[in-house]
Short mmCIF file of C-alpha atoms and ligand atoms in Angstrom, two decimals:
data_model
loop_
_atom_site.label_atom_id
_atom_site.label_comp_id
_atom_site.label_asym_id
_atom_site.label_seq_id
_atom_site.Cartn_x
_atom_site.Cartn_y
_atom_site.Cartn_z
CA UNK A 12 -48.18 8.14 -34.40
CA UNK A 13 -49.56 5.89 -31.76
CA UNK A 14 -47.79 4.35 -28.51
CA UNK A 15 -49.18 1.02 -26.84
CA UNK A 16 -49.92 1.96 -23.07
CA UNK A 17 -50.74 -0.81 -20.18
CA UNK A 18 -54.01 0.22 -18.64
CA UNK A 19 -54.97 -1.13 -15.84
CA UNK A 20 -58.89 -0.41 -14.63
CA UNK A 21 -58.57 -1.10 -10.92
CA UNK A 22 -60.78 -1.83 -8.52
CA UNK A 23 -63.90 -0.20 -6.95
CA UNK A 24 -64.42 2.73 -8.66
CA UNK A 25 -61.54 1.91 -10.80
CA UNK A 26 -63.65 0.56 -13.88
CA UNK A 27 -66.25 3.55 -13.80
CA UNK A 28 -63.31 6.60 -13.65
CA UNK A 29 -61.15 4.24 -16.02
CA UNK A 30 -63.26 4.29 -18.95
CA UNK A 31 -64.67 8.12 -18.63
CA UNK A 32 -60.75 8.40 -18.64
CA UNK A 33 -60.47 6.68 -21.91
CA UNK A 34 -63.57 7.94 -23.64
CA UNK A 35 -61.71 11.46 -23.07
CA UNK A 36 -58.53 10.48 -24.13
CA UNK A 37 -60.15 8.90 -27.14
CA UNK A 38 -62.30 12.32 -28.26
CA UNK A 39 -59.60 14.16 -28.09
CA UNK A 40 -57.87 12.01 -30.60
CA UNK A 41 -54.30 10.97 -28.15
CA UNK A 42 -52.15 8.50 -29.94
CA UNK A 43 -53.12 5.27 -27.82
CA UNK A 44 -53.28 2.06 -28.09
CA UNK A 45 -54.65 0.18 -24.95
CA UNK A 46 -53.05 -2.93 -23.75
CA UNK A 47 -55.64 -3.66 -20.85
CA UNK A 48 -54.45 -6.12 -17.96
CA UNK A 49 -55.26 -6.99 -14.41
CA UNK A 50 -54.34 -6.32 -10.89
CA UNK A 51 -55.57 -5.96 -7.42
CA UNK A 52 -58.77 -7.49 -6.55
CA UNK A 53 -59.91 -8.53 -10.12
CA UNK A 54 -56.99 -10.33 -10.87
CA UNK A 55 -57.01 -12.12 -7.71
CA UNK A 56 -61.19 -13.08 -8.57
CA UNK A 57 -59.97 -14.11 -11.74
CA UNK A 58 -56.45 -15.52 -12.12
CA UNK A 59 -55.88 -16.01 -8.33
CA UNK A 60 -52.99 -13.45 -8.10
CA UNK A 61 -53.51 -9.88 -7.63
CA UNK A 62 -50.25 -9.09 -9.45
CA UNK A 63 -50.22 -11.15 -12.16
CA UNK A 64 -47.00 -11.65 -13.82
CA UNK A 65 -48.30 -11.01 -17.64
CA UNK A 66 -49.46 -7.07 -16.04
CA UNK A 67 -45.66 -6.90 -15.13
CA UNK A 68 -44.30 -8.16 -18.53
CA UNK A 69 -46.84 -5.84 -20.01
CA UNK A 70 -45.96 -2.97 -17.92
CA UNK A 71 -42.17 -3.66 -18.47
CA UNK A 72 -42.55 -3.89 -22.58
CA UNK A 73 -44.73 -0.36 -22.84
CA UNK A 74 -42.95 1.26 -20.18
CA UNK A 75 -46.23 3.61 -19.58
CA UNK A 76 -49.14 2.26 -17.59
CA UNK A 77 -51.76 4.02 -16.61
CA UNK A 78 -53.29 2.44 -13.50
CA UNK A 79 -56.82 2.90 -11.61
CA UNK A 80 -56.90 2.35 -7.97
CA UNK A 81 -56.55 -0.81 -6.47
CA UNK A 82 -57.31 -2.58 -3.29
CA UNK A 83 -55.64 -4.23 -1.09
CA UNK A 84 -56.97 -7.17 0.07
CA UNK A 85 -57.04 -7.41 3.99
CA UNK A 86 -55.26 -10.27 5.23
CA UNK A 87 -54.08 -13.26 3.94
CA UNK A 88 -50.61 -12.03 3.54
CA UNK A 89 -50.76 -9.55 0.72
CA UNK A 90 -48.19 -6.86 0.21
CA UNK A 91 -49.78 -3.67 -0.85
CA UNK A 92 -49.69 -3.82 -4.78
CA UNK A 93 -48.97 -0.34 -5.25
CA UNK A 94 -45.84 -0.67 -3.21
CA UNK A 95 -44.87 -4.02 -5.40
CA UNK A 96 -45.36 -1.96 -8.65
CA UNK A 97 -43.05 0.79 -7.31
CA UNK A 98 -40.76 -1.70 -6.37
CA UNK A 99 -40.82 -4.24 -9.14
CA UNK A 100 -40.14 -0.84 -11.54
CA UNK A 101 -37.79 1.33 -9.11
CA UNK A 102 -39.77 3.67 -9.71
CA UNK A 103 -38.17 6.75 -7.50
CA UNK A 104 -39.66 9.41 -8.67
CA UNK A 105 -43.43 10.39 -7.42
CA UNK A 106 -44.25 13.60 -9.47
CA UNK A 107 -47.43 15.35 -7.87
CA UNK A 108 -48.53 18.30 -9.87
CA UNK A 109 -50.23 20.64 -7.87
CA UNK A 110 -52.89 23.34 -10.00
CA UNK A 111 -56.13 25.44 -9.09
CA UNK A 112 -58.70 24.12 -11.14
CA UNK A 113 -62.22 25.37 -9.46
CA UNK A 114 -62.09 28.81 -8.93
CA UNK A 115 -63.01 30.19 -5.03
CA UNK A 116 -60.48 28.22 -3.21
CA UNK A 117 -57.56 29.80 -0.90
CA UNK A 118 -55.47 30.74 -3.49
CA UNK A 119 -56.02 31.13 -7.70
CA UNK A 120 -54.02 29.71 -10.07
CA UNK A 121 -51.58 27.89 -8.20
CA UNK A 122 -49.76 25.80 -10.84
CA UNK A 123 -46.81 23.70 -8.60
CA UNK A 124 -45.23 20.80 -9.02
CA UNK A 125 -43.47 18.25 -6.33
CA UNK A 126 -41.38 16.00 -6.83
CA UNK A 127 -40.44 13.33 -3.95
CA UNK A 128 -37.79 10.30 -3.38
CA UNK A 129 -39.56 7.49 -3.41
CA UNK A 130 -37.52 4.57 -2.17
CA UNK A 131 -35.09 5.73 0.90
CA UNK A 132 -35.59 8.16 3.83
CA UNK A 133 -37.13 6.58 6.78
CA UNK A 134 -39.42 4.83 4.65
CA UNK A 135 -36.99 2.11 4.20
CA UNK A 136 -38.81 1.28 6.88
CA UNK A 137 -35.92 0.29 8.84
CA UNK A 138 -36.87 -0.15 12.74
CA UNK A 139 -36.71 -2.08 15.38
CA UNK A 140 -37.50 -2.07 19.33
CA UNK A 141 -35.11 -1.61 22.13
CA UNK A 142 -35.71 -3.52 25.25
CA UNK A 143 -34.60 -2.42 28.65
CA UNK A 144 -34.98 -3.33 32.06
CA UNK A 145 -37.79 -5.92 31.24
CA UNK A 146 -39.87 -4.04 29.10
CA UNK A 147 -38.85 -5.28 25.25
CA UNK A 148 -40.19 -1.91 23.82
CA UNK A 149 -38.75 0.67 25.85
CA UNK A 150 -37.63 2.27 23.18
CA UNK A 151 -38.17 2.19 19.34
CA UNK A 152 -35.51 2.98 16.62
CA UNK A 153 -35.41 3.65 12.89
CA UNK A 154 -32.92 4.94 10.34
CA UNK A 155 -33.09 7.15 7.80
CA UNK A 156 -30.85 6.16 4.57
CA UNK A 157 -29.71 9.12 2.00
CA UNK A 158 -27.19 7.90 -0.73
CA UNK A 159 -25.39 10.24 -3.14
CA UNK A 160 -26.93 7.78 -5.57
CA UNK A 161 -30.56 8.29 -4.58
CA UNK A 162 -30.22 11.98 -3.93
CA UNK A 163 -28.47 12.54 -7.55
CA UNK A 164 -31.26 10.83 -9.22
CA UNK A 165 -34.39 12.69 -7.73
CA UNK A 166 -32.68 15.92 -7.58
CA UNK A 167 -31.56 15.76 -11.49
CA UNK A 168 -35.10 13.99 -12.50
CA UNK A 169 -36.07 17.79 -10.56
CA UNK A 170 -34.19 19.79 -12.61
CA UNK A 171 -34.65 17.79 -15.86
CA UNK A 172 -38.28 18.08 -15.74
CA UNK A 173 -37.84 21.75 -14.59
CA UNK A 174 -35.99 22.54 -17.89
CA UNK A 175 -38.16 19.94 -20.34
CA UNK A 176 -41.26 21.62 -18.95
CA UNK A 177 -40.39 25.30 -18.95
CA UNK A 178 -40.06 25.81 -15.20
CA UNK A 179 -37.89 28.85 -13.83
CA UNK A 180 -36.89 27.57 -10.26
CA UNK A 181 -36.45 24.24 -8.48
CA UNK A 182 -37.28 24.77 -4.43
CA UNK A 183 -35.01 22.05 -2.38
CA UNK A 184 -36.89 21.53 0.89
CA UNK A 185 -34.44 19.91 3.74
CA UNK A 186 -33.68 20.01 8.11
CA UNK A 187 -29.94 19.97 7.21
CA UNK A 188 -30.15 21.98 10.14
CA UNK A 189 -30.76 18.94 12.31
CA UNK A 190 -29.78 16.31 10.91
CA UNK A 191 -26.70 17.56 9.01
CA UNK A 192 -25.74 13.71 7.84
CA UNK A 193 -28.76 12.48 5.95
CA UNK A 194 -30.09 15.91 5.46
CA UNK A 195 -26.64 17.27 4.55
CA UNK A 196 -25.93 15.02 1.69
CA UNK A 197 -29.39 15.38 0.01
CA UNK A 198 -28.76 18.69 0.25
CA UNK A 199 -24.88 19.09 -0.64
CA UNK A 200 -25.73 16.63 -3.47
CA UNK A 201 -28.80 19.13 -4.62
CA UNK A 202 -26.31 22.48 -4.34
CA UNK A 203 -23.71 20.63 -6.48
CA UNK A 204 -26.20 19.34 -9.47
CA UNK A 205 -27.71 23.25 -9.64
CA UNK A 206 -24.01 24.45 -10.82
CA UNK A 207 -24.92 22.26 -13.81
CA UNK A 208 -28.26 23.76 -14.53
CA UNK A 209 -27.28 27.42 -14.90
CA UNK A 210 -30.56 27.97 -16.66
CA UNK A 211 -33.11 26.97 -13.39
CA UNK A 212 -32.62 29.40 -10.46
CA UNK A 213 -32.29 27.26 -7.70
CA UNK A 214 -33.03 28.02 -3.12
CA UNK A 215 -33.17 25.24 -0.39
CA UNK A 216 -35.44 26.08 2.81
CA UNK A 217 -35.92 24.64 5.26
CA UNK A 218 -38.53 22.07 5.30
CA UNK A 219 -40.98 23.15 8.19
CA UNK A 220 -40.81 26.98 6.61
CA UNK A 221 -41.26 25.53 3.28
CA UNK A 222 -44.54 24.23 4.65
CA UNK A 223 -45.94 27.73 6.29
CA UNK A 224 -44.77 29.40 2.99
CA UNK A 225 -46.83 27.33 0.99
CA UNK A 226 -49.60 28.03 3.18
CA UNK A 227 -48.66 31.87 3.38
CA UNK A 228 -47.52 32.30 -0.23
CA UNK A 229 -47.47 29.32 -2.78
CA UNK A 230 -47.27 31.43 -5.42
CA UNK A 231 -42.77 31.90 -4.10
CA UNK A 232 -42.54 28.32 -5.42
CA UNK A 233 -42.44 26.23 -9.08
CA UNK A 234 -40.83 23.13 -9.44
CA UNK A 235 -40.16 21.39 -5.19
CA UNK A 236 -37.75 18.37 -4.71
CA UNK A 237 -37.20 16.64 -1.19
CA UNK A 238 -37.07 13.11 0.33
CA UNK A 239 -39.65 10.13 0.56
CA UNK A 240 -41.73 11.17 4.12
CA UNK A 241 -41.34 15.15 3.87
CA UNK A 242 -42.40 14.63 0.14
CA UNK A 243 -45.60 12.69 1.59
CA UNK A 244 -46.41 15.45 3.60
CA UNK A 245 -45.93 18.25 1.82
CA UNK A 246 -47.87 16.59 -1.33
CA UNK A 247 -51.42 16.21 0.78
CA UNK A 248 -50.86 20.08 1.96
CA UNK A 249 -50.41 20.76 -1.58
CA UNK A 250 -53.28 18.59 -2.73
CA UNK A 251 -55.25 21.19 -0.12
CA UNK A 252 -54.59 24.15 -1.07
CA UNK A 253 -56.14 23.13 -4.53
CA UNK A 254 -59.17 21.63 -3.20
CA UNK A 255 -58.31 18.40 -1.66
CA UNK A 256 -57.43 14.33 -3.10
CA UNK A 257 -60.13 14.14 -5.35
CA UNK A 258 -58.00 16.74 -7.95
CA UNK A 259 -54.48 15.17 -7.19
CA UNK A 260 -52.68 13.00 -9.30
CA UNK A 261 -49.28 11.25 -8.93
CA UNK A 262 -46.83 9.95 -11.77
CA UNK A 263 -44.20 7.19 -10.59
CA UNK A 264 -41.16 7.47 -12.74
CA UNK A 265 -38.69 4.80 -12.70
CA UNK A 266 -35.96 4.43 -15.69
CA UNK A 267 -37.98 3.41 -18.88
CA UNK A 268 -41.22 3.07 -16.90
CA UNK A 269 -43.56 4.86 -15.84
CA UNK A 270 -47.00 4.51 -14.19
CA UNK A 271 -49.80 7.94 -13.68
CA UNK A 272 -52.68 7.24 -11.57
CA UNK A 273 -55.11 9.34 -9.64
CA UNK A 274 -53.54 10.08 -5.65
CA UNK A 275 -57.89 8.69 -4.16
CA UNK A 276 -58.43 4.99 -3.70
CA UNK A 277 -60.98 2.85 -5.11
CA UNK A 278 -63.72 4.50 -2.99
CA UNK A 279 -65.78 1.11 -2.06
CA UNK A 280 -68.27 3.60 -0.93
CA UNK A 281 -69.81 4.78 -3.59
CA UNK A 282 -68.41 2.04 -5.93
CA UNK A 283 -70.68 0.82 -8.70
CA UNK A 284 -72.73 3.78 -8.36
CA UNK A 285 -71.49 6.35 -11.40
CA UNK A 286 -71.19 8.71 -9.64
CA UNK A 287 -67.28 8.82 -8.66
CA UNK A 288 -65.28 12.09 -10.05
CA UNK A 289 -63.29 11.19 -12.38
CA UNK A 290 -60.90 13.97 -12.96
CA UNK A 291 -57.47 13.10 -10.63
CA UNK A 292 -57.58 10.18 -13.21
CA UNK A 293 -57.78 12.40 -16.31
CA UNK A 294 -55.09 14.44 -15.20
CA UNK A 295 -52.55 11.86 -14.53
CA UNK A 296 -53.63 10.89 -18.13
CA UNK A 297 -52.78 14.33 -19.31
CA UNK A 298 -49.26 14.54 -17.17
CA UNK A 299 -48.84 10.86 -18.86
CA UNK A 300 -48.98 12.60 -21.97
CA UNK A 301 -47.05 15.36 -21.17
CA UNK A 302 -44.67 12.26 -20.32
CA UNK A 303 -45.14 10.47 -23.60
CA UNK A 304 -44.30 13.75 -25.94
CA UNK A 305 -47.87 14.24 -26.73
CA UNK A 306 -48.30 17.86 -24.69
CA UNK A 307 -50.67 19.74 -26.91
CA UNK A 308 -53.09 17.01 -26.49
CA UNK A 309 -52.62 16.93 -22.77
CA UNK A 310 -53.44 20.90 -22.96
CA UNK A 311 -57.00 20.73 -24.62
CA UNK A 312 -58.10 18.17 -22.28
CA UNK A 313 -57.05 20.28 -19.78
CA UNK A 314 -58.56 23.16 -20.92
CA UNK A 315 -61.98 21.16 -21.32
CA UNK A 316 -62.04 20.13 -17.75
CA UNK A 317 -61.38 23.73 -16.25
CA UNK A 318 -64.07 24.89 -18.12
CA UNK A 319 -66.57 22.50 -17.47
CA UNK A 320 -65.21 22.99 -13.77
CA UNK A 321 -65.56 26.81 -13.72
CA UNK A 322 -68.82 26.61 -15.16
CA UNK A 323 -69.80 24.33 -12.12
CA UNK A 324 -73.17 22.79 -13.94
CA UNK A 325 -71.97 19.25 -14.74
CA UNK A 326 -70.16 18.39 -11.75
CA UNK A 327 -70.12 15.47 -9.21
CA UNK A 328 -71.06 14.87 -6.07
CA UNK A 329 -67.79 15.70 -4.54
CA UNK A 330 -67.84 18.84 -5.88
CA UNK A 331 -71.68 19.80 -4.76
CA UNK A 332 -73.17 19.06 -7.98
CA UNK A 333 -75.08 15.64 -9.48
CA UNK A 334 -73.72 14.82 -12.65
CA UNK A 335 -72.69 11.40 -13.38
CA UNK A 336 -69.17 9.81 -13.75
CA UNK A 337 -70.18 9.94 -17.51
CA UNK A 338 -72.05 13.24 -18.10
CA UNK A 339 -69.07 14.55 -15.95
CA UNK A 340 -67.07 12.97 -19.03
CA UNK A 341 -69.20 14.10 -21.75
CA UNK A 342 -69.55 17.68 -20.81
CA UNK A 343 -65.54 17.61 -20.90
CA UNK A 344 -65.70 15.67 -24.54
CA UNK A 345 -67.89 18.47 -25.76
CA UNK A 346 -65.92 21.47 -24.12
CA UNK A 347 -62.70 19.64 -26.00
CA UNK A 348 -61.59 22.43 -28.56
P1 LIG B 415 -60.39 6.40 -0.86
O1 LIG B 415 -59.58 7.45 -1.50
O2 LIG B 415 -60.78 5.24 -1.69
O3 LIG B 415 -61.74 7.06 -0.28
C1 LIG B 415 -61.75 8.10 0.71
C2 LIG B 415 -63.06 8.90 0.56
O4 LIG B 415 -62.98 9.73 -0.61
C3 LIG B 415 -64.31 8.04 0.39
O5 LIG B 415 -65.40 8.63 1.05
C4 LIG B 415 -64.53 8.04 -1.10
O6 LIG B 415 -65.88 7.87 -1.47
C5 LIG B 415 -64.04 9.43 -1.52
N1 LIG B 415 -63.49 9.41 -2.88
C6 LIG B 415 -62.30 8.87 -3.29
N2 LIG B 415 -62.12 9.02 -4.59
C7 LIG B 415 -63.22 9.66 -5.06
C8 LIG B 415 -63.63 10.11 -6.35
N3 LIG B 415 -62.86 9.91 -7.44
N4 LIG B 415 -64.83 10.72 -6.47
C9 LIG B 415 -65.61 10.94 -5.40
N5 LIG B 415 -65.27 10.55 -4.15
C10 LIG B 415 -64.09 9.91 -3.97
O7 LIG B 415 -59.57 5.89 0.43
P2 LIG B 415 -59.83 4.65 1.38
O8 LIG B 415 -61.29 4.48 1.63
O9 LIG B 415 -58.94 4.85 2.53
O10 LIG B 415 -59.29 3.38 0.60
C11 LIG B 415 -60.11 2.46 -0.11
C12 LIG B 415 -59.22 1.41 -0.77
O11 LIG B 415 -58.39 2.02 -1.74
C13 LIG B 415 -58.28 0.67 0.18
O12 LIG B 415 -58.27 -0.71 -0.17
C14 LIG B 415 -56.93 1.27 -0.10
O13 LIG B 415 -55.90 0.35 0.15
C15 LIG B 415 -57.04 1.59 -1.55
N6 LIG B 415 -56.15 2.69 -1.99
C16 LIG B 415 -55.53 2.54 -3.18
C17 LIG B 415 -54.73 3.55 -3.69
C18 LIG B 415 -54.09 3.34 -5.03
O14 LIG B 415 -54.38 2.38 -5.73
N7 LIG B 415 -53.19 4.23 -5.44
C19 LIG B 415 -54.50 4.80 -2.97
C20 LIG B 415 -55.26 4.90 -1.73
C21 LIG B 415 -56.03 3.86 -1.27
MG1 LIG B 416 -49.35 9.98 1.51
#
């Protein structure tokens, strides 16, 4: 059975991690069918919009879309795209698995998954200046918004995909302490959901010992929910104790949509080169499977990158060897069992 994705290429290094992306997908025999469309800088070469409205119908009909990395043009008044697909979708949820995939890191096998608000918190973005006594920015404000509504929906999504996945415990990081409003809802609204999930143990901490616990012990958490900027945090010391960006991948679920792309931008650096590292891309392609009910296929790929990972001879750059975007690809094609 096959299900029509949007894909999306990107820019920069978009095109060249894209289409290792697909050739995997493709060898290891996924149910896809590509709908490809345009957005960030190549849509705005080549249709004068880099958020072309048919990418959004596309998007909207398929409800998947997996999505390279695009950039955002500087100046001239444009948004960051990313944000305006998050947006346009609602998507809330930005799911950041977190696993040890080359061996001699901090930790081994570290296998966790976050999952953070994505529209409310401070990152409403809700500020403004105070003037006093003739200076207009003596002082600077913002607010942080919590709803019921907001917290119910990221903290079920938590426990959902605890239970769909197999997951034992969901880890609710908060400062209820401090700020007992904001804080205190997320997490009165988090303590009253658990009582229907008998079957997921459930703790809150603390967010700032959350953090040094993850750094002392990682291996004390599973499945961790909090809000939009503590979720933004914790995620990159997550993505480090696995190795860094280049391994991290982020899904943005929204009701009936729901976009994977790698966490790295498009890398104008060493764009056009072949020599980017293409796995955070095939990952969120595997946890896009996972999403799509196609697990088993999501597994083998897996289990063809962390060999061909472990074995540390076709590598790239990033990871101190000097294999190609493409041999990268093909060693993982041939490791596919
Ligand atoms: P970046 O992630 O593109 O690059 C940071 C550094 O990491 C560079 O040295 C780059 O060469 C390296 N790098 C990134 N991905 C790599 C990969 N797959 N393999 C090997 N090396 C890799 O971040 P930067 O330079 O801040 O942003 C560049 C552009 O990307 C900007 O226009 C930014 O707005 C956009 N961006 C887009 C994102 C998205 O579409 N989700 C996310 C982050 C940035
Ligand atoms: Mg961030």
């Amino acid at each position: 059975m096959s299900r029509t994705i949007t894909v999306v290429h990107g820019d920069g290094i978009g095109p060249e991690v894209m289409s290792a992306t697909l050739s995997v997908l493709d060898a290891a025999g996924a149910g896809l069918d590509y709908d490809q469309q345009l957005a960030g800088m190549a849509a705005l070469e080549r249709l004068n919009d880099p958020l072309p409205p048919a990418t959004l119908d596309s998007i909207r009909a398929n409800g998947v879309a997996l999505k390279g990395p695009l950039t955002t043009p500087v100046g001239g008044g444009f948004r960051s795209i990313n944000v305006a697909i998050r947006k346009e979708f609602d998507l809330y949820a930005n799911v950041r698995p977190v696993r040890t995939f080359v061996p001699g890191g901090r930790y081994e096998d570290i296998d966790l998954v976050l999952i953070r608000e994505n529209t409310e918190g401070l990152y409403v973005g809700v500020e403004h200046y105070i003037g006093m006594e003739g200076d207009p920015r003596a002082a600077a404000e913002s607010v942080m918004i919590v709803t019921r509504f907001g917290a119910e929906r990221i903290c079920r999504y938590a426990f959902e995909y605890a239970r769909r996945h197999g997951r034992r415990k969901v880890t609710l990081a908060h400062k209820a302490n401090i700020l007992k409003y904001t804080q205190g809802l997320f997490l009165d609204v988090g303590r009253e959901l658990a009582g229907e999930y008998p079957d997921i143990e459930f703790e809150d901490r603390i967010i700032d010992a959350t953090a040094m616990q993850l750094v002392l012990n990682p291996h004390a958490f599973d499945v961790l929910v909090m809000e939009n900027m503590f979720g933004d945090i914790v995620s990159d010391l997550m993505a480090g104790l696995v190795g860094g960006l280049g391994m991290a991948s982020a899904g943005n679920i929204g009701r009936g949509v729901a976009m994977f792309e790698a966490v790295h931008g498009s890398a104008p650096d060493i764009a056009g080169q072949g020599i980017a590292n293409p796995t955070a891309l095939m990952l969120a392609a595997c946890a896009m499977l996972d999403h799509i009910g196609q697990p088993e296929t999501a597994a083998r790929i897996r289990g063809a990158m962390q060999k061909v990972l472990r074995r540390r001879e076709t590598v790239t750059g990033d990871l101190g060897g000097s294999a190609s975007t493409q041999e990268y690809a093909q060693a993982v094609i041939r490791a596919l069992e």
